[in-house]
């Protein structure tokens, strides 16, 4: 018999992490939301810092801004979120455009404007959005790409708080955020507009989360509608019964508004965001949607530009059901049968008798679907080519268009948002021309007789133009994205998607594989082998030595659940990201391409 007291159980050691010193945050555009103060990492020492690499064209980045709001509020005395704005399009490198976007999307933390991607390169970022977690001593401890990581970051932050509180290296208190002064205007970043039967306009007043009815002059406010009902509403479409269907974008829902009675009703969406594996058809109020951006009435149904998943969906008012109509959820520009087509953030719709026209914003493209369900491209070549160039449609260029409007002669007007222009495509001649310039971020246009009323989103107004008989002449410009291409060797290339389940979670394999990897390329000839879908997060690719440059399209998903055997219904989380990686194929270059979904590359 041993009467000695049992030895105390040693306290668990903190989880060992890679120790990588965080590079400094630098950007020629300077800092926003700091009251004019320039921030350094030294100023943030003692805080858990989450660096959010984003760009305001990117719907996934906007999703992540919303995912982070709860963390930002509940851990405001220990966590500082820093947005690093890293532009894809030329317009996004304009400082005032970044200022506008920070207000438009209600970004309530410091933002570094990095138009030359200096900090992006220092952190070896490969995709929007990417989140990097820095501990209170200034070391990078995690990196996450894509959506669905908010819970993992919350868990990591709580772990860091406990660890650094014990070490004495945690500093509590207010962060460096200083809100800008509010500005009074009747509209604030309006999104879309529709002409009502009485000649008035209904406008989605996006940043104020409401609808506004304006008189026929386009200026006088008649009434404000839906305060507290909407969250960043966008698209509007007049239905045959006189009601208006509204894309309630951030609520991932459709609602109807009856101008005659003022009644509103949710007709589609649950309020939750659609994720891979969720139903893609069924009773409209039981199926999740993902950032519906525009709506149009065509062929007896409401067509939905589902920007969040790069698809078109439909809502059938007769049956009260929704379903996918076109697109695979892969991001890119691929024509053909609707079920095989690829879109990239479709954001504008307009219907004629035999065509549904689509402003496909991330490919800077004008596209259309015919009555046989086949998708065609009128203007645009892919994710990385854009500019302002008129002429034959096969060489014309747009820059992130958000709206399209059918004109009486069978042509369409394109709200060429990042070119600050109204463009026109004529299907008869195959020519693209410019109708008007000096419009600040036009996002939609409404035909009123022989005039067109443009939603100038960044000027917070509607602007009335007479349709010109002759097009405006502008100097042609062409651009490619500023992102540097990754140099890879021809032949065998090892692709590794790095995913580490958050602490306390494990991969969810109760119903089969919990991971998915899809690989393709532009041009398709770039890959001699390794394309297609699989369940492993790695792949051996065979690069064609005859193709010197292209884009690897990689889509990855992983599902993890709480690792607690006693919990019969563990909480589960989906992590997903799409990468478009520009590559140059050169001898002697890298034979491995790591893409971080969550964790650190060992």
Coordinates of C-alpha atoms in Angstrom, one line a residue, residues 146-478:
X146 CA -11.7 30.5 -49.7
X147 CA -14.9 30.4 -47.6
X148 CA -16.1 28.5 -44.6
X149 CA -13.2 29.1 -42.2
X150 CA -14.8 31.4 -39.7
X151 CA -15.3 28.7 -37.1
X152 CA -11.8 27.4 -37.5
X153 CA -10.4 30.9 -37.0
X154 CA -12.6 31.5 -34.0
X155 CA -11.2 28.3 -32.3
X156 CA -7.7 29.3 -33.1
X157 CA -8.2 32.8 -31.8
X158 CA -9.6 31.4 -28.5
X159 CA -6.5 29.2 -28.3
X160 CA -4.2 32.1 -28.9
X161 CA -6.0 34.2 -26.4
X162 CA -5.5 31.6 -23.6
X163 CA -1.9 30.9 -24.6
X164 CA -0.8 34.6 -24.8
X165 CA -2.8 35.6 -21.7
X166 CA -0.8 33.1 -19.8
X167 CA 2.5 34.3 -21.3
X168 CA 1.6 38.0 -20.7
X169 CA 1.9 38.8 -24.4
X170 CA -1.8 39.5 -25.0
X171 CA -2.9 43.1 -25.0
X172 CA -6.6 43.8 -24.5
X173 CA -8.4 47.0 -25.5
X174 CA -9.8 48.9 -28.4
X175 CA -8.3 48.4 -31.9
X176 CA -7.2 50.9 -34.4
X177 CA -10.5 51.2 -36.3
X178 CA -11.8 54.7 -36.9
X179 CA -15.1 55.0 -38.8
X180 CA -15.4 57.5 -41.6
X181 CA -17.8 60.4 -41.5
X182 CA -21.2 59.5 -42.9
X183 CA -22.4 61.3 -46.1
X184 CA -26.0 62.3 -46.7
X185 CA -27.4 61.4 -50.1
X186 CA -30.9 60.2 -51.2
X187 CA -29.4 56.9 -52.6
X188 CA -26.2 55.2 -51.4
X189 CA -24.5 52.9 -53.9
X190 CA -27.8 51.9 -55.7
X191 CA -27.6 48.6 -57.5
X192 CA -30.4 48.0 -59.9
X193 CA -33.6 49.8 -61.1
X194 CA -36.9 48.9 -62.7
X195 CA -39.6 51.1 -64.3
X196 CA -43.0 50.7 -62.6
X197 CA -46.3 50.8 -64.4
X198 CA -47.0 54.4 -63.3
X199 CA -43.7 55.7 -64.7
X200 CA -41.9 55.8 -61.4
X201 CA -38.6 54.0 -60.7
X202 CA -38.0 51.4 -58.1
X203 CA -34.3 51.3 -57.1
X204 CA -32.4 48.9 -54.9
X205 CA -30.6 51.2 -52.4
X206 CA -28.0 48.6 -51.6
X207 CA -25.8 50.0 -48.9
X208 CA -28.9 51.3 -47.0
X209 CA -30.5 47.9 -47.2
X210 CA -33.8 49.1 -48.7
X211 CA -35.8 49.9 -51.8
X212 CA -36.5 53.5 -52.9
X213 CA -39.3 54.6 -55.2
X214 CA -38.4 57.7 -57.2
X215 CA -40.8 59.8 -59.2
X216 CA -40.6 59.8 -63.0
X217 CA -37.9 62.5 -62.9
X218 CA -35.5 59.9 -61.3
X219 CA -34.7 62.2 -58.4
X220 CA -37.7 62.9 -56.2
X221 CA -38.1 60.3 -53.4
X222 CA -41.6 59.1 -53.2
X223 CA -41.1 56.4 -50.5
X224 CA -38.6 54.2 -48.8
X225 CA -39.4 50.5 -48.6
X226 CA -38.4 47.5 -46.5
X227 CA -36.2 49.0 -43.8
X228 CA -34.9 46.0 -41.8
X229 CA -36.2 43.5 -44.4
X230 CA -33.3 43.5 -46.8
X231 CA -29.6 43.0 -46.7
X232 CA -27.8 44.6 -49.7
X233 CA -30.6 44.1 -52.2
X234 CA -29.7 44.1 -55.9
X235 CA -31.7 42.8 -58.8
X236 CA -35.3 43.8 -59.5
X237 CA -37.8 42.4 -62.1
X238 CA -41.4 43.3 -62.8
X239 CA -43.7 40.3 -62.9
X240 CA -46.8 40.0 -65.1
X241 CA -49.1 40.5 -62.0
X242 CA -47.5 43.9 -61.3
X243 CA -45.4 42.7 -58.3
X244 CA -41.6 43.2 -58.3
X245 CA -39.3 40.3 -57.4
X246 CA -36.2 41.4 -55.5
X247 CA -32.8 39.7 -55.2
X248 CA -32.2 40.0 -51.4
X249 CA -28.5 39.3 -52.0
X250 CA -26.9 38.9 -48.6
X251 CA -29.9 37.2 -47.1
X252 CA -29.6 34.6 -50.0
X253 CA -33.3 35.0 -50.8
X254 CA -35.9 36.3 -53.2
X255 CA -38.7 38.5 -52.1
X256 CA -41.7 40.0 -53.8
X257 CA -42.9 43.6 -53.3
X258 CA -46.4 44.7 -54.4
X259 CA -46.3 48.4 -55.2
X260 CA -50.2 48.5 -55.0
X261 CA -50.4 47.3 -51.4
X262 CA -46.9 47.6 -50.1
X263 CA -46.9 44.0 -49.0
X264 CA -43.6 42.0 -49.1
X265 CA -43.2 38.2 -49.1
X266 CA -40.2 35.9 -49.1
X267 CA -40.7 33.5 -52.0
X268 CA -37.4 31.6 -52.2
X269 CA -34.3 30.8 -50.1
X270 CA -33.9 29.9 -46.5
X271 CA -31.7 32.8 -45.5
X272 CA -28.7 30.4 -45.4
X273 CA -26.0 30.3 -48.0
X274 CA -25.9 27.3 -50.4
X275 CA -22.8 25.0 -50.1
X276 CA -21.6 22.1 -52.2
X277 CA -23.8 19.0 -51.4
X278 CA -26.9 21.1 -50.6
X279 CA -30.1 20.5 -52.7
X280 CA -30.2 22.2 -56.1
X281 CA -33.9 21.9 -56.6
X282 CA -37.1 21.6 -54.6
X283 CA -39.7 23.8 -52.8
X284 CA -38.3 27.3 -53.1
X285 CA -38.5 28.2 -49.4
X286 CA -36.7 25.0 -48.4
X287 CA -33.7 25.4 -50.7
X288 CA -30.6 27.5 -49.9
X289 CA -29.5 30.1 -52.4
X290 CA -26.1 31.9 -52.8
X291 CA -25.9 35.7 -53.4
X292 CA -28.6 36.1 -56.0
X293 CA -27.5 39.3 -57.8
X294 CA -30.1 39.9 -60.6
X295 CA -33.4 38.5 -61.7
X296 CA -35.4 38.5 -65.0
X297 CA -38.8 37.2 -66.2
X298 CA -38.3 34.9 -69.2
X299 CA -40.3 32.0 -70.5
X300 CA -42.8 32.0 -67.6
X301 CA -40.2 31.8 -64.9
X302 CA -38.0 34.1 -62.8
X303 CA -34.4 33.6 -63.9
X304 CA -31.8 34.2 -61.2
X305 CA -28.1 35.2 -61.7
X306 CA -26.7 33.2 -58.8
X307 CA -23.4 35.0 -58.5
X308 CA -22.3 33.2 -55.4
X309 CA -22.1 29.8 -57.2
X310 CA -21.5 30.9 -60.8
X311 CA -24.8 29.5 -62.0
X312 CA -28.3 30.5 -63.4
X313 CA -31.3 29.2 -61.4
X314 CA -35.0 29.5 -62.0
X315 CA -38.0 30.1 -59.8
X316 CA -41.3 28.8 -61.0
X317 CA -44.2 30.8 -59.4
X318 CA -46.8 28.2 -60.6
X319 CA -45.1 25.3 -58.6
X320 CA -43.3 27.4 -56.0
X321 CA -40.0 25.6 -56.8
X322 CA -36.4 26.5 -57.7
X323 CA -33.8 24.6 -59.6
X324 CA -30.4 25.0 -61.3
X325 CA -30.9 26.0 -65.0
X326 CA -27.3 26.4 -66.2
X327 CA -23.7 26.2 -64.9
X328 CA -21.7 23.6 -63.0
X329 CA -20.4 25.9 -60.1
X330 CA -17.0 25.9 -61.7
X331 CA -15.8 29.4 -62.4
X332 CA -14.7 30.3 -65.9
X333 CA -15.9 30.8 -69.5
X334 CA -17.2 27.6 -71.1
X335 CA -20.1 27.6 -73.6
X336 CA -22.3 24.7 -74.6
X337 CA -25.3 22.9 -73.2
X338 CA -26.6 24.6 -70.0
X339 CA -25.6 21.7 -67.7
X340 CA -22.0 21.8 -68.9
X341 CA -21.5 25.6 -69.2
X342 CA -19.2 27.6 -66.8
X343 CA -20.0 31.1 -65.6
X344 CA -18.0 33.5 -63.4
X345 CA -20.2 35.6 -61.1
X346 CA -23.2 36.3 -63.4
X347 CA -24.5 39.7 -62.2
X348 CA -26.9 41.1 -64.8
X349 CA -29.8 39.7 -66.8
X350 CA -32.2 41.0 -69.5
X351 CA -34.6 39.0 -71.6
X352 CA -35.8 39.2 -75.2
X353 CA -38.2 36.8 -76.8
X354 CA -35.6 34.3 -77.8
X355 CA -32.6 35.1 -75.6
X356 CA -31.7 35.7 -72.0
X357 CA -28.6 38.0 -72.0
X358 CA -26.1 37.7 -69.1
X359 CA -23.5 40.1 -67.8
X360 CA -20.9 37.6 -66.7
X361 CA -18.8 39.9 -64.6
X362 CA -15.6 38.0 -63.6
X363 CA -14.9 37.0 -67.2
X364 CA -15.7 40.5 -68.4
X365 CA -18.1 38.9 -70.8
X366 CA -21.5 39.3 -72.4
X367 CA -23.2 35.9 -72.8
X368 CA -26.6 34.6 -73.7
X369 CA -28.7 31.4 -73.4
X370 CA -31.1 30.4 -76.1
X371 CA -34.5 28.7 -75.9
X372 CA -32.9 25.3 -76.4
X373 CA -30.8 25.8 -73.3
X374 CA -27.4 26.4 -75.0
X375 CA -25.0 29.0 -73.6
X376 CA -23.1 31.3 -76.0
X377 CA -20.5 34.0 -75.6
X378 CA -20.9 37.3 -77.5
X379 CA -18.0 39.2 -76.0
X380 CA -15.2 38.0 -73.7
X381 CA -12.4 35.5 -73.5
X382 CA -11.8 34.5 -69.9
X383 CA -11.0 35.3 -66.3
X384 CA -7.8 37.4 -66.9
X385 CA -8.4 39.5 -70.0
X386 CA -10.3 42.8 -69.9
X387 CA -10.1 46.3 -71.1
X388 CA -12.0 48.9 -73.2
X389 CA -11.9 48.1 -76.8
X390 CA -14.6 48.5 -79.4
X391 CA -15.0 46.8 -82.8
X392 CA -15.6 43.2 -83.8
X393 CA -17.0 41.2 -80.8
X394 CA -14.3 38.5 -81.0
X395 CA -11.6 41.0 -80.1
X396 CA -13.7 43.6 -78.1
X397 CA -13.1 44.0 -74.4
X398 CA -15.2 44.9 -71.4
X399 CA -14.2 45.3 -67.7
X400 CA -16.4 43.6 -65.1
X401 CA -19.9 44.5 -66.4
X402 CA -22.7 44.2 -63.9
X403 CA -25.8 45.0 -66.0
X404 CA -27.3 44.4 -69.5
X405 CA -30.4 46.1 -71.0
X406 CA -32.4 45.0 -74.1
X407 CA -32.8 47.8 -76.7
X408 CA -35.7 48.1 -79.1
X409 CA -33.6 47.3 -82.2
X410 CA -32.5 43.9 -80.9
X411 CA -29.2 45.1 -79.6
X412 CA -28.2 45.3 -75.9
X413 CA -26.7 48.0 -73.8
X414 CA -24.0 46.8 -71.4
X415 CA -23.4 48.6 -68.1
X416 CA -19.6 48.2 -68.3
X417 CA -19.0 48.9 -64.7
X418 CA -15.3 49.2 -64.2
X419 CA -14.8 51.1 -67.5
X420 CA -17.3 53.7 -66.3
X421 CA -19.1 53.3 -69.6
X422 CA -22.3 52.3 -71.3
X423 CA -21.5 49.9 -74.2
X424 CA -23.6 48.4 -77.0
X425 CA -23.5 45.0 -78.7
X426 CA -25.4 44.5 -82.0
X427 CA -26.0 40.8 -82.8
X428 CA -26.8 41.7 -86.4
X429 CA -23.3 43.2 -87.1
X430 CA -21.3 41.5 -84.3
X431 CA -19.9 44.9 -83.4
X432 CA -19.3 46.5 -80.0
X433 CA -19.5 50.3 -79.6
X434 CA -19.5 52.8 -76.7
X435 CA -22.7 54.7 -76.1
X436 CA -21.5 56.9 -73.2
X437 CA -18.4 57.4 -70.9
X438 CA -17.8 59.2 -67.6
X439 CA -20.4 57.2 -65.8
X440 CA -19.2 56.3 -62.3
X441 CA -19.5 52.5 -61.9
X442 CA -22.8 52.0 -63.8
X443 CA -24.5 48.9 -62.6
X444 CA -27.8 48.8 -64.5
X445 CA -29.9 50.8 -67.0
X446 CA -33.6 51.2 -67.7
X447 CA -35.1 52.0 -71.1
X448 CA -37.6 54.9 -71.0
X449 CA -38.9 55.7 -74.5
X450 CA -35.9 57.0 -76.5
X451 CA -33.9 57.6 -73.4
X452 CA -31.9 55.3 -71.1
X453 CA -31.7 55.9 -67.4
X454 CA -28.4 54.6 -65.9
X455 CA -27.8 53.6 -62.3
X456 CA -24.6 55.4 -61.5
X457 CA -23.8 53.4 -58.4
X458 CA -20.7 55.2 -57.2
X459 CA -22.3 58.7 -57.9
X460 CA -25.4 57.5 -55.9
X461 CA -27.9 58.6 -58.5
X462 CA -29.8 57.8 -61.7
X463 CA -28.6 59.5 -64.8
X464 CA -30.8 60.1 -67.9
X465 CA -29.1 59.8 -71.3
X466 CA -30.5 60.1 -74.8
X467 CA -29.5 57.1 -76.9
X468 CA -27.0 58.5 -79.4
X469 CA -27.3 57.7 -83.1
X470 CA -23.6 57.4 -83.4
X471 CA -21.3 55.7 -80.9
X472 CA -18.7 57.6 -78.8
X473 CA -15.1 56.9 -79.9
X474 CA -12.6 56.0 -77.2
X475 CA -9.0 55.0 -77.2
X476 CA -8.8 51.2 -77.1
X477 CA -7.0 49.7 -74.1
X478 CA -6.4 46.1 -73.2

